[in-house]
JSON list of C-alpha atoms in Angstrom, two decimals:
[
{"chain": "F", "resi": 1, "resn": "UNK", "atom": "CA", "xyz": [86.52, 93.17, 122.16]},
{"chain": "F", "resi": 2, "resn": "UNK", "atom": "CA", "xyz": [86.23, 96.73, 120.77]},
{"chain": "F", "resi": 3, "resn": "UNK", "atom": "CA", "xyz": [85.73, 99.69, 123.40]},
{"chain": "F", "resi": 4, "resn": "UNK", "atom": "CA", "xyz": [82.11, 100.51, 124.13]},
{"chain": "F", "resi": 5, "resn": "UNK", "atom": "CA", "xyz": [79.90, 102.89, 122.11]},
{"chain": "F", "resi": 6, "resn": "UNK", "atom": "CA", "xyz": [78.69, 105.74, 124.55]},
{"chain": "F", "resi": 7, "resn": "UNK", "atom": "CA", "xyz": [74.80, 107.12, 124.67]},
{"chain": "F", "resi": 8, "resn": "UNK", "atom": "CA", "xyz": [76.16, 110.09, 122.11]},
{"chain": "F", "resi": 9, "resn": "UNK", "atom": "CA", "xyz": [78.33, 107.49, 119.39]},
{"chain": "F", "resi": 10, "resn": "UNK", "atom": "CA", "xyz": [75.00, 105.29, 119.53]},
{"chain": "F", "resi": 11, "resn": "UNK", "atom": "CA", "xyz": [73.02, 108.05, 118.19]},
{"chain": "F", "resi": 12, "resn": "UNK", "atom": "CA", "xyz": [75.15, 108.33, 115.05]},
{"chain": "F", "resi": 13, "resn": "UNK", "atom": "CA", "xyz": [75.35, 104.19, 114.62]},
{"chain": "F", "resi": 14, "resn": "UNK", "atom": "CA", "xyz": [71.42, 104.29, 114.88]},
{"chain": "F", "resi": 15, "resn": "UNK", "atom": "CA", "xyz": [71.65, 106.72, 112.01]},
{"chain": "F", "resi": 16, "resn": "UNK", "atom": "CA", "xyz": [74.19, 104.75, 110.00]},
{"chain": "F", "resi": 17, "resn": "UNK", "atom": "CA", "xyz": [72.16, 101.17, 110.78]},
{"chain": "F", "resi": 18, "resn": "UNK", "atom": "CA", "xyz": [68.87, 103.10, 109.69]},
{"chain": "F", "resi": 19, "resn": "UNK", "atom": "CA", "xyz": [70.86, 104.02, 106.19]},
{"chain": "F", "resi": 20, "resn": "UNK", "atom": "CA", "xyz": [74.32, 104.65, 105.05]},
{"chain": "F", "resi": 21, "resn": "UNK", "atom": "CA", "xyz": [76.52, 105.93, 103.52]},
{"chain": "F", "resi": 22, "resn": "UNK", "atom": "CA", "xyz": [76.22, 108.93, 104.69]},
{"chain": "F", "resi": 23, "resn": "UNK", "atom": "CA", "xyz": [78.36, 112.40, 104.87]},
{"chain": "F", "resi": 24, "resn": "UNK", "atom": "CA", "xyz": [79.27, 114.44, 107.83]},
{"chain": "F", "resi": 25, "resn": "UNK", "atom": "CA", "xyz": [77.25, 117.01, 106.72]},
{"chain": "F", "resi": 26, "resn": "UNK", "atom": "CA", "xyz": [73.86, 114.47, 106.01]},
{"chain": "F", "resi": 27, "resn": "UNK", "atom": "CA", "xyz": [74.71, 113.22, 109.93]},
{"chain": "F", "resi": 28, "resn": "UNK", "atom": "CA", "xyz": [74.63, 115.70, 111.53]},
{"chain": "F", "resi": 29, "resn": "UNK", "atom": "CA", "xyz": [71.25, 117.06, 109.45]},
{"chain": "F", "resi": 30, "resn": "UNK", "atom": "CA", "xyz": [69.68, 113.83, 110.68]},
{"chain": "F", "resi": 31, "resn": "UNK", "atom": "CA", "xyz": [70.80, 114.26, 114.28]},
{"chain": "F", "resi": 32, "resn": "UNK", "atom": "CA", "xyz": [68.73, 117.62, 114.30]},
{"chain": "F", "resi": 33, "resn": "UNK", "atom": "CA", "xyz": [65.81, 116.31, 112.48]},
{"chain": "F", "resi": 34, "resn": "UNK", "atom": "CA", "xyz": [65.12, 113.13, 114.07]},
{"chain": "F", "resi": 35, "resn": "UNK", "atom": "CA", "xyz": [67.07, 113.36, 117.72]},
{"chain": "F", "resi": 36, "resn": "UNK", "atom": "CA", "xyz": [65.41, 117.09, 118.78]},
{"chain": "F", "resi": 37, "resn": "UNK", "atom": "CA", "xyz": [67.23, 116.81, 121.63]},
{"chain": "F", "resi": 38, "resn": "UNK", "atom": "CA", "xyz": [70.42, 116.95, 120.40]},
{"chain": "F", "resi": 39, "resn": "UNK", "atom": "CA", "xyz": [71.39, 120.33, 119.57]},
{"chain": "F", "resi": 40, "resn": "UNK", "atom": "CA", "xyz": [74.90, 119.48, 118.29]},
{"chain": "F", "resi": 41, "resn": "UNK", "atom": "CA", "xyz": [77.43, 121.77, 116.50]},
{"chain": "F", "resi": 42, "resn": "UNK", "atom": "CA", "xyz": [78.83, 120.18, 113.62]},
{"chain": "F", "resi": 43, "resn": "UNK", "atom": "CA", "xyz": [82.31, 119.57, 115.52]},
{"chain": "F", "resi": 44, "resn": "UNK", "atom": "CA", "xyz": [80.66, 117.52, 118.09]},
{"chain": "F", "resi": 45, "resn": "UNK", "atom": "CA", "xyz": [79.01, 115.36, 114.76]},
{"chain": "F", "resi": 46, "resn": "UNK", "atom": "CA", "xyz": [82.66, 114.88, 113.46]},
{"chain": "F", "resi": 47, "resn": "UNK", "atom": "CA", "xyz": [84.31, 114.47, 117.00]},
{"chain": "F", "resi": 48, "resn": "UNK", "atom": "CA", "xyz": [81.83, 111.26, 117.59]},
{"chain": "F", "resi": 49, "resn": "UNK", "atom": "CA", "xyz": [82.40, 109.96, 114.16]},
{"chain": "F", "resi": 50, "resn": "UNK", "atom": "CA", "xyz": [86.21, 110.32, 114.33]},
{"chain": "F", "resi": 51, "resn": "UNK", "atom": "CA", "xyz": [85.79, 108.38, 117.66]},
{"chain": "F", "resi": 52, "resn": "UNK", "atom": "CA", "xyz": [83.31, 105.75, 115.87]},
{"chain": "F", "resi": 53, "resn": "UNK", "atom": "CA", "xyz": [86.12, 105.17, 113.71]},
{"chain": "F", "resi": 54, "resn": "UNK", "atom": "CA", "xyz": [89.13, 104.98, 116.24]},
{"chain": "F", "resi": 55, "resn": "UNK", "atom": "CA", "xyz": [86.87, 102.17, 118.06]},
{"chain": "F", "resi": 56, "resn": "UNK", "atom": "CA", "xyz": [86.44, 100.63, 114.24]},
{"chain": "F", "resi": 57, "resn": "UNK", "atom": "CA", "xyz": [82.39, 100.75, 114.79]},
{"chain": "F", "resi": 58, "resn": "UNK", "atom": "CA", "xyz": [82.09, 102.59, 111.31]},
{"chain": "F", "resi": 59, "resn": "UNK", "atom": "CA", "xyz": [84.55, 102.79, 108.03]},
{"chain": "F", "resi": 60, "resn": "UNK", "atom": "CA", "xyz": [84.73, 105.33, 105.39]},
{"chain": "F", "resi": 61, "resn": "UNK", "atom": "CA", "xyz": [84.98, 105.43, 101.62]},
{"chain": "F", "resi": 62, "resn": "UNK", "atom": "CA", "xyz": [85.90, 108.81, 100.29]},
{"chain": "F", "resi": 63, "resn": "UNK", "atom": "CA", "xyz": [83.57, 110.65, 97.50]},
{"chain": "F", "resi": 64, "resn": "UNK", "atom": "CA", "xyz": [85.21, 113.04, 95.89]},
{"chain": "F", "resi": 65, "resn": "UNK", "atom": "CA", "xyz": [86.23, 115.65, 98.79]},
{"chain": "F", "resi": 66, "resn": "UNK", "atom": "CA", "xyz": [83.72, 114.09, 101.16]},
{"chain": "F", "resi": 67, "resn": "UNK", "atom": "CA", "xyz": [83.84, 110.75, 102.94]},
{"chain": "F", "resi": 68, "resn": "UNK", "atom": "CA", "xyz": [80.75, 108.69, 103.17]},
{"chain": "F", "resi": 69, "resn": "UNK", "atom": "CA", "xyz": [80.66, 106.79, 106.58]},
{"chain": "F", "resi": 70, "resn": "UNK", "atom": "CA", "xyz": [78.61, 103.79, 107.49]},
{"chain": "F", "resi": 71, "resn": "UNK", "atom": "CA", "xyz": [79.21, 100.78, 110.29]},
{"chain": "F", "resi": 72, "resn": "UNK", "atom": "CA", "xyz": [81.68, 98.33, 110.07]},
{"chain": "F", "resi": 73, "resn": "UNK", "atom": "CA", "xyz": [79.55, 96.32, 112.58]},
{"chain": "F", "resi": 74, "resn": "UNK", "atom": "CA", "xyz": [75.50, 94.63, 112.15]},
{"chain": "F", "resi": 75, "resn": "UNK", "atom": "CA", "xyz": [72.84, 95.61, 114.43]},
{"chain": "F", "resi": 76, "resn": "UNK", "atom": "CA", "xyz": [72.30, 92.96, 115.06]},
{"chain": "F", "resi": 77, "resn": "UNK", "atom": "CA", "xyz": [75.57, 91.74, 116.16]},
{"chain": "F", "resi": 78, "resn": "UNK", "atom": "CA", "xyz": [75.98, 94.87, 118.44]},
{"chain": "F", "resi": 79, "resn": "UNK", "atom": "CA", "xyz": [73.21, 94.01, 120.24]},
{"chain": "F", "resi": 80, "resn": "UNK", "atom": "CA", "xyz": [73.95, 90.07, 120.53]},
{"chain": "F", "resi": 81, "resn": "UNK", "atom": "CA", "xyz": [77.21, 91.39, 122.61]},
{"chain": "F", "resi": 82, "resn": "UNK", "atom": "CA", "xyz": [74.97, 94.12, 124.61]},
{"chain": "F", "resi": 83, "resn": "UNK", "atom": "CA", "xyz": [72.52, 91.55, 125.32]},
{"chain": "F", "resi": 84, "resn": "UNK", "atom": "CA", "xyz": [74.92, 88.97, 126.71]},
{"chain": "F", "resi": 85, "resn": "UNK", "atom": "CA", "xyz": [76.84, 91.64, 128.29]},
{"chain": "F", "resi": 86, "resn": "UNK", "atom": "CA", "xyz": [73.98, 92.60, 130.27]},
{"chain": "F", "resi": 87, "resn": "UNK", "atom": "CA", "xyz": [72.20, 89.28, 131.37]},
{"chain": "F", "resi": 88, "resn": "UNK", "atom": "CA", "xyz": [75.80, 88.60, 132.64]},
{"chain": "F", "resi": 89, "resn": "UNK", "atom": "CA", "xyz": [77.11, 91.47, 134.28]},
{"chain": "F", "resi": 90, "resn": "UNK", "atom": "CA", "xyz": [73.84, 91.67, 135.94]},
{"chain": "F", "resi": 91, "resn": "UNK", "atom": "CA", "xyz": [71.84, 88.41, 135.97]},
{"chain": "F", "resi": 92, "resn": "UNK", "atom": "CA", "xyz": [74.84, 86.09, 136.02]},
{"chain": "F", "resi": 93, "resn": "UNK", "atom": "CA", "xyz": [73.95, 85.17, 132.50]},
{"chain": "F", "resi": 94, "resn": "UNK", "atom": "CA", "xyz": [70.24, 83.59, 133.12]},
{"chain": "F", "resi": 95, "resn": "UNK", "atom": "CA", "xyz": [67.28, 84.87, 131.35]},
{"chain": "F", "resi": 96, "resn": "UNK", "atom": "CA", "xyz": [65.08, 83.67, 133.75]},
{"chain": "F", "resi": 97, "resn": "UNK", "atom": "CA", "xyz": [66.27, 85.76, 136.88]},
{"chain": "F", "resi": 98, "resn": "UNK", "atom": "CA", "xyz": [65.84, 88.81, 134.36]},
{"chain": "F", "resi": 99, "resn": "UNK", "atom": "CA", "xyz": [62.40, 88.08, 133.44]},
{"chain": "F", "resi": 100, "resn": "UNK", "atom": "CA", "xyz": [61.69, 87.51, 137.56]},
{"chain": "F", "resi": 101, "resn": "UNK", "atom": "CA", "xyz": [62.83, 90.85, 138.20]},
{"chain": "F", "resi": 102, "resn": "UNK", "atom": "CA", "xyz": [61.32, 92.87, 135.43]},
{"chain": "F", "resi": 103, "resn": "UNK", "atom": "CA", "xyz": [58.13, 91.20, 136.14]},
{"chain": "F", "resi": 104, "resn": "UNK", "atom": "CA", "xyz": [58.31, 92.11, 139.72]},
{"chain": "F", "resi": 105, "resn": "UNK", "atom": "CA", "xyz": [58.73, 95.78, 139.03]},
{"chain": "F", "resi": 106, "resn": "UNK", "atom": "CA", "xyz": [56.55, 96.29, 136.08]},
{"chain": "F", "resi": 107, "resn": "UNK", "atom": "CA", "xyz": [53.04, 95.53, 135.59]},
{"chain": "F", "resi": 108, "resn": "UNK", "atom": "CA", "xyz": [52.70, 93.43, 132.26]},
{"chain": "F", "resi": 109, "resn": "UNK", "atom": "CA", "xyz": [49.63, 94.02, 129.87]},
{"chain": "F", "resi": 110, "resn": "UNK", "atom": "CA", "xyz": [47.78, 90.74, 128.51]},
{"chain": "F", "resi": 111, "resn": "UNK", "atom": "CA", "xyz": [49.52, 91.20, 124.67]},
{"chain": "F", "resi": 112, "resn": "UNK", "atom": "CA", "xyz": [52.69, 91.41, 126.49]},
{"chain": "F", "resi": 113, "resn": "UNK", "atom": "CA", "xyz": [52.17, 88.06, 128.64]},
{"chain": "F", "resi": 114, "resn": "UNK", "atom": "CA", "xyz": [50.47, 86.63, 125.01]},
{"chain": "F", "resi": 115, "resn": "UNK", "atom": "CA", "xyz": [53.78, 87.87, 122.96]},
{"chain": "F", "resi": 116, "resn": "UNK", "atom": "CA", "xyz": [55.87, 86.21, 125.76]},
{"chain": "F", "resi": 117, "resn": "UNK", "atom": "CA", "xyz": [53.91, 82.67, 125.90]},
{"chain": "F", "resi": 118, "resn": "UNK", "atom": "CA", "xyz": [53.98, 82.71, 122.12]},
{"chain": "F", "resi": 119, "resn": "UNK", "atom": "CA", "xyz": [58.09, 83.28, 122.11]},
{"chain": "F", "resi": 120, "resn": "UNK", "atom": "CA", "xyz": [58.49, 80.35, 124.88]},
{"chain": "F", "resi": 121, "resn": "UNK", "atom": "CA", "xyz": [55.97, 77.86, 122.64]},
{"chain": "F", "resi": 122, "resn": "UNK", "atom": "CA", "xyz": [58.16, 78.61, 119.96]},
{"chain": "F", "resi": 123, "resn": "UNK", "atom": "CA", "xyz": [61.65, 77.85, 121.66]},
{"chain": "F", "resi": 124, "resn": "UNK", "atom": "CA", "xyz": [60.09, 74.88, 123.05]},
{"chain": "F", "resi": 125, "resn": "UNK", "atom": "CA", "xyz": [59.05, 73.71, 119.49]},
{"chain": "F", "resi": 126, "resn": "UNK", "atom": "CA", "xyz": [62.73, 74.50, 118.38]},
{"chain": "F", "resi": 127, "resn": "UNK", "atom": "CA", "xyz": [64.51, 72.62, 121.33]},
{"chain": "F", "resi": 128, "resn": "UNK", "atom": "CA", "xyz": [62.41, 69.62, 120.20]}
]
């Protein structure tokens, strides 16, 4: 399995899953734009994309005298692996004692219990 991607790499993949290619330069205008938190220099865009690419999370294809990056993984598959990761490091892989204790904690709105009955009628019609 491929290293994790830290809180900072994950901002750049979000960009890349959102559209790609994309330069260096168009990164890093999108990290100010639409992460205003992130007050990055341009060497800390190109030091997470040159770690993106150590961990093979993103390829390149070169342009002329730029490189155009974009991932080398789906989404979606990403977050199959964080999703299992998690409901087994911490839930010992059963959905159910998640659910238990996020419903314990949080207080759940009626379109949140409705969008949950409607996902469970539906994996009970697919079981069938």
């Amino acid at each position: 399995m491929k290293q994790d991607i830290s809180q900072s790499e994950l901002v750049i993949m979000k960009l890349l899953w959102q559209e790609s290619p994309l330069s260096a330069q168009q990164i890093n205008e999108q990290v100010q734009t639409q992460f205003h938190e992130k007050q990055w220099r341009k060497a800390t865009v190109k030091t997470l994309i040159n770690r993106l690419l150590k961990k093979g999370y993103i390829d390149f294809k070169q342009q002329g005298r730029r490189y155009l990056y974009q991932p080398s993984i789906k989404k979606d598959d990403y977050l199959d692996v964080q999703n299992d990761r998690f409901l087994n490091d911490l839930y010992d892989g059963r959905l159910s004692h998640m659910l238990a204790a996020f419903t314990q904690h949080e207080q759940l709105s009626k379109a949140e219990i409705k969008e949950i009955k409607t996902f469970i009628n539906k994996l009970e019609k697919d079981h069938d």
